[in-house]
CSV table of C-alpha atoms and ligand atoms in Angstrom, one decimal:
chain,number,residue,atom,x,y,z
Y,13,MET,CA,-3.3,1.0,16.0
Y,14,ARG,CA,0.5,0.3,16.0
Y,15,GLY,CA,1.8,3.6,17.0
Y,16,PHE,CA,1.3,7.4,17.0
Y,17,GLY,CA,2.0,9.7,14.1
Y,18,ALA,CA,4.0,12.8,14.8
Y,19,VAL,CA,1.0,15.1,15.3
Y,20,ALA,CA,-0.9,12.6,17.5
Y,21,ALA,CA,2.3,12.1,19.6
Y,22,ARG,CA,2.7,15.8,20.2
Y,23,VAL,CA,-0.9,16.3,21.2
Y,24,TYR,CA,-0.8,13.2,23.5
Y,25,GLY,CA,2.5,14.3,25.0
Y,26,TRP,CA,1.0,17.7,25.8
Y,27,LEU,CA,-2.2,16.3,27.3
Y,28,TYR,CA,-0.6,13.4,29.3
Y,29,ARG,CA,2.8,14.9,30.3
Y,30,ARG,CA,1.9,14.2,34.0
Y,31,SER,CA,-0.4,11.2,33.6
Y,32,PRO,CA,-1.3,9.9,37.2
Y,33,SER,CA,-1.2,6.3,36.1
Y,34,ASN,CA,2.6,6.6,35.5
Y,35,ALA,CA,3.2,7.7,39.2
Y,36,VAL,CA,1.0,4.8,40.4
Y,37,VAL,CA,3.1,2.2,38.5
Y,38,ILE,CA,6.4,3.7,39.5
Y,39,GLU,CA,5.2,3.5,43.1
Y,40,LEU,CA,4.2,-0.2,42.7
Y,41,LEU,CA,7.6,-1.0,41.2
Y,42,GLU,CA,9.5,-0.1,44.4
Y,43,LEU,CA,12.6,0.7,42.3
Y,44,ARG,CA,15.9,0.3,44.2
Y,45,ASP,CA,19.6,0.8,43.8
Y,46,GLY,CA,21.0,-1.7,41.3
Y,47,ASP,CA,17.8,-2.0,39.3
Y,48,ARG,CA,18.2,-1.8,35.5
Y,49,VAL,CA,14.8,-1.0,34.1
Y,50,LEU,CA,12.9,-0.8,30.8
Y,51,GLU,CA,9.6,0.8,29.8
Y,52,VAL,CA,7.8,-0.6,26.8
Y,53,GLY,CA,5.7,2.0,24.9
Y,54,CYS,CA,7.0,5.0,26.9
Y,55,GLY,CA,5.0,7.7,25.1
Y,56,PRO,CA,6.1,11.1,26.3
Y,57,GLY,CA,8.2,9.6,29.1
Y,58,THR,CA,6.5,10.5,32.4
Y,59,ALA,CA,7.4,7.2,34.0
Y,60,VAL,CA,10.9,7.3,32.5
Y,61,ALA,CA,11.4,10.6,34.2
Y,62,LEU,CA,10.1,9.4,37.6
Y,63,ALA,CA,12.2,6.2,37.4
Y,64,ALA,CA,15.3,8.3,36.5
Y,65,GLU,CA,14.7,10.5,39.6
Y,66,ARG,CA,14.7,7.4,41.8
Y,67,ILE,CA,17.6,5.3,40.4
Y,68,GLY,CA,19.4,7.5,38.0
Y,69,ALA,CA,18.9,8.0,34.3
Y,70,ASP,CA,21.8,5.7,33.4
Y,71,ARG,CA,19.8,2.8,34.9
Y,72,VAL,CA,16.7,3.5,32.8
Y,73,ALA,CA,15.9,2.4,29.2
Y,74,ALA,CA,12.7,2.7,27.2
Y,75,VAL,CA,11.3,1.9,23.7
Y,76,ASP,CA,8.5,3.3,21.6
Y,77,PRO,CA,7.7,2.7,17.9
Y,78,SER,CA,7.1,6.5,17.5
Y,79,SER,CA,10.2,8.4,16.6
Y,80,THR,CA,8.5,11.6,17.8
Y,81,PHE,CA,8.1,10.1,21.3
Y,82,VAL,CA,11.7,8.8,21.3
Y,83,ASP,CA,13.0,12.3,20.5
Y,84,MET,CA,10.7,13.8,23.1
Y,85,VAL,CA,11.9,11.5,25.9
Y,86,ARG,CA,15.6,11.8,24.9
Y,87,ASP,CA,15.2,15.5,25.5
Y,88,ARG,CA,13.2,15.1,28.7
Y,89,VAL,CA,15.4,12.5,30.3
Y,90,PRO,CA,19.1,13.1,29.3
Y,91,GLY,CA,21.2,10.0,30.0
Y,92,ALA,CA,18.5,7.5,29.7
Y,93,ASP,CA,18.7,4.9,26.9
Y,94,ILE,CA,15.7,5.6,24.7
Y,95,ARG,CA,15.4,3.6,21.5
Y,96,GLU,CA,12.9,3.0,18.7
Y,97,GLY,CA,11.4,-0.5,19.1
Y,98,SER,CA,8.3,-2.4,19.8
Y,99,ALA,CA,7.0,-4.8,22.4
Y,100,GLU,CA,7.4,-7.7,19.9
Y,101,LYS,CA,11.0,-6.8,19.1
Y,102,LEU,CA,13.0,-5.2,21.9
Y,103,PRO,CA,16.5,-4.1,20.9
Y,104,PHE,CA,18.3,-5.4,24.0
Y,105,ASP,CA,20.0,-8.7,25.0
Y,106,ASP,CA,18.0,-11.4,26.8
Y,107,GLY,CA,18.2,-11.3,30.6
Y,108,THR,CA,19.1,-7.6,30.8
Y,109,PHE,CA,16.4,-6.0,33.0
Y,110,THR,CA,15.5,-6.3,36.7
Y,111,ALA,CA,12.1,-4.6,36.0
Y,112,ILE,CA,10.1,-4.1,32.8
Y,113,TRP,CA,6.8,-2.3,32.7
Y,114,SER,CA,4.2,-0.9,30.2
Y,115,ILE,CA,1.4,1.6,30.8
Y,116,ALA,CA,-1.6,1.9,28.5
Y,117,SER,CA,0.5,0.3,25.8
Y,118,MET,CA,-0.4,-3.4,25.5
Y,119,HIS,CA,-3.8,-2.7,23.9
Y,120,HIS,CA,-1.9,-1.2,21.0
Y,121,TRP,CA,0.4,-4.2,20.4
Y,122,PRO,CA,-0.5,-6.1,17.2
Y,123,ASP,CA,0.6,-9.4,18.8
Y,124,ARG,CA,0.1,-9.3,22.5
Y,125,GLU,CA,1.4,-12.9,23.2
Y,126,ALA,CA,4.6,-12.2,21.2
Y,127,GLY,CA,5.1,-9.0,23.1
Y,128,LEU,CA,4.7,-10.7,26.5
Y,129,ALA,CA,7.1,-13.5,25.5
Y,130,GLU,CA,9.7,-11.0,24.3
Y,131,GLN,CA,9.5,-9.1,27.6
Y,132,ALA,CA,9.8,-12.3,29.7
Y,133,ALA,CA,13.0,-13.1,27.7
Y,134,LYS,CA,14.5,-9.7,28.5
Y,135,LEU,CA,14.0,-10.2,32.3
Y,136,ALA,CA,17.0,-11.0,34.5
Y,137,PRO,CA,16.6,-13.8,37.0
Y,138,GLY,CA,14.2,-12.5,39.7
Y,139,GLY,CA,13.2,-9.6,37.5
Y,140,ARG,CA,9.7,-8.3,37.7
Y,141,LEU,CA,7.1,-7.4,35.0
Y,142,LEU,CA,4.3,-5.0,35.4
Y,143,ILE,CA,1.6,-4.3,32.9
Y,144,ALA,CA,-0.9,-1.6,33.6
Y,145,GLU,CA,-4.1,-0.9,31.6
Y,146,ARG,CA,-7.3,1.0,32.3
Y,147,LEU,CA,-9.9,-1.5,33.5
Y,148,LEU,CA,-12.8,-1.7,31.2
Y,149,LYS,CA,-16.2,-3.3,31.1
Y,150,ARG,CA,-16.0,-3.9,27.3
Y,151,PRO,CA,-12.9,-4.4,25.0
Y,152,GLY,CA,-11.4,-1.1,24.0
Y,153,HIS,CA,-8.4,1.1,25.0
Y,154,GLY,CA,-7.6,-0.8,28.1
Y,155,ILE,CA,-8.3,-4.3,29.5
Y,156,THR,CA,-11.4,-6.2,30.6
Y,157,ALA,CA,-11.5,-8.8,33.4
Y,158,ALA,CA,-11.6,-11.6,30.7
Y,159,GLN,CA,-8.6,-10.2,28.9
Y,160,THR,CA,-6.8,-9.9,32.2
Y,161,ALA,CA,-7.4,-13.6,32.8
Y,162,GLU,CA,-6.0,-14.4,29.3
Y,163,VAL,CA,-2.8,-12.4,30.0
Y,164,ILE,CA,-2.3,-14.1,33.4
Y,165,ALA,CA,-2.7,-17.5,31.8
Y,166,HIS,CA,-0.2,-16.6,29.1
Y,167,LEU,CA,2.4,-15.3,31.6
Y,168,GLU,CA,2.1,-18.5,33.5
Y,169,ARG,CA,2.6,-20.6,30.3
Y,170,LEU,CA,5.8,-18.5,29.7
Y,171,GLY,CA,7.0,-19.8,33.1
Y,172,LEU,CA,6.8,-16.6,35.1
Y,173,ASN,CA,6.0,-16.8,38.8
Y,174,ASP,CA,3.7,-15.1,41.3
Y,175,VAL,CA,1.4,-13.8,38.5
Y,176,ARG,CA,-1.5,-11.7,39.8
Y,177,ALA,CA,-3.6,-8.6,39.1
Y,178,VAL,CA,-4.3,-5.7,41.5
Y,179,GLU,CA,-6.6,-2.8,40.9
Y,180,ARG,CA,-5.5,0.8,41.8
Y,181,PRO,CA,-7.3,4.1,41.5
Y,182,SER,CA,-5.8,6.6,39.1
Y,183,GLY,CA,-7.6,9.9,38.8
Y,184,ARG,CA,-11.2,8.9,37.8
Y,185,LYS,CA,-10.1,5.6,36.3
Y,186,THR,CA,-9.3,2.2,37.7
Y,187,LEU,CA,-5.9,0.8,36.7
Y,188,GLN,CA,-5.6,-3.0,36.3
Y,189,VAL,CA,-1.9,-3.8,37.1
Y,190,ILE,CA,-0.7,-7.3,36.3
Y,191,HIS,CA,2.5,-8.4,38.1
Y,192,ALA,CA,4.8,-11.3,37.4
Y,193,SER,CA,8.3,-12.3,38.3
Y,194,HIS,CA,11.0,-14.3,36.5
I,216,SAM,C1,-1.6,5.5,25.2
I,216,SAM,S1,0.1,5.6,24.9
I,216,SAM,C2,0.8,5.4,26.5
I,216,SAM,C3,2.1,6.1,26.6
I,216,SAM,C4,2.8,6.1,28.0
I,216,SAM,N1,3.0,4.7,28.5
I,216,SAM,C5,1.9,6.8,29.0
I,216,SAM,O1,1.3,6.1,29.9
I,216,SAM,O2,1.8,8.0,28.9
I,216,SAM,C6,0.5,4.1,24.1
I,216,SAM,C7,2.0,4.0,23.7
I,216,SAM,O3,2.2,2.7,23.2
I,216,SAM,C8,3.1,2.8,22.1
I,216,SAM,N2,3.0,1.6,21.2
I,216,SAM,C9,2.1,1.4,20.2
I,216,SAM,N3,2.4,0.2,19.6
I,216,SAM,C10,3.4,-0.4,20.3
I,216,SAM,C11,4.1,-1.6,20.2
I,216,SAM,N4,3.8,-2.5,19.3
I,216,SAM,N5,5.1,-1.8,21.1
I,216,SAM,C12,5.4,-0.9,22.1
I,216,SAM,N6,4.7,0.3,22.2
I,216,SAM,C13,3.8,0.5,21.3
I,216,SAM,C14,2.6,4.1,21.4
I,216,SAM,O4,3.5,4.6,20.5
I,216,SAM,C15,2.4,5.0,22.6
I,216,SAM,O5,3.5,5.6,23.0
């Protein structure tokens, strides 16, 4: 599925307005003054709001292919730079961001490898990439251990450093979080 229609986006936004996985990822990112950050597939914008509380909305950008989510997050986080876009085609210059993350989004991307390459290109030197997905036993709306190994191998082929995965509890789920740095 490429994106959410307007009704699905509103229902998702209502159900997941305070998704715990978003707080887990923001904690792991250890955002600091001077960061300029991007969320890919921001949905209703919980992580965007948390990042803006930490470093200021003017340091935070996000993309989503759903115009409903984009409008929702523009209202929710005034001052953040929220644009329509996709993982495979990010409307920003290369080398812009000190941190880029996605949460429960990668399993929607039609071309995962192109999306990862595009995000690697948008990282500034020393920038960090975090990809979080629900850990699954079988392929589905999340990531399996075998898929994690494929993503790690692709990030290493892209020349990223310190690529590794960590598991974190998130409500009743386990989050698989893949880290890499430029
Ligand atoms: C399950 S939602 C997660 C939203 C949000 N990250 C969260 O944790 O609440 C998946 C999100 O990925 C977005 N998405 C779908 N295809 C995408 C693509 N090709 N590139 C970027 N985002 C995409 C969807 O529109 C949706 O907002």
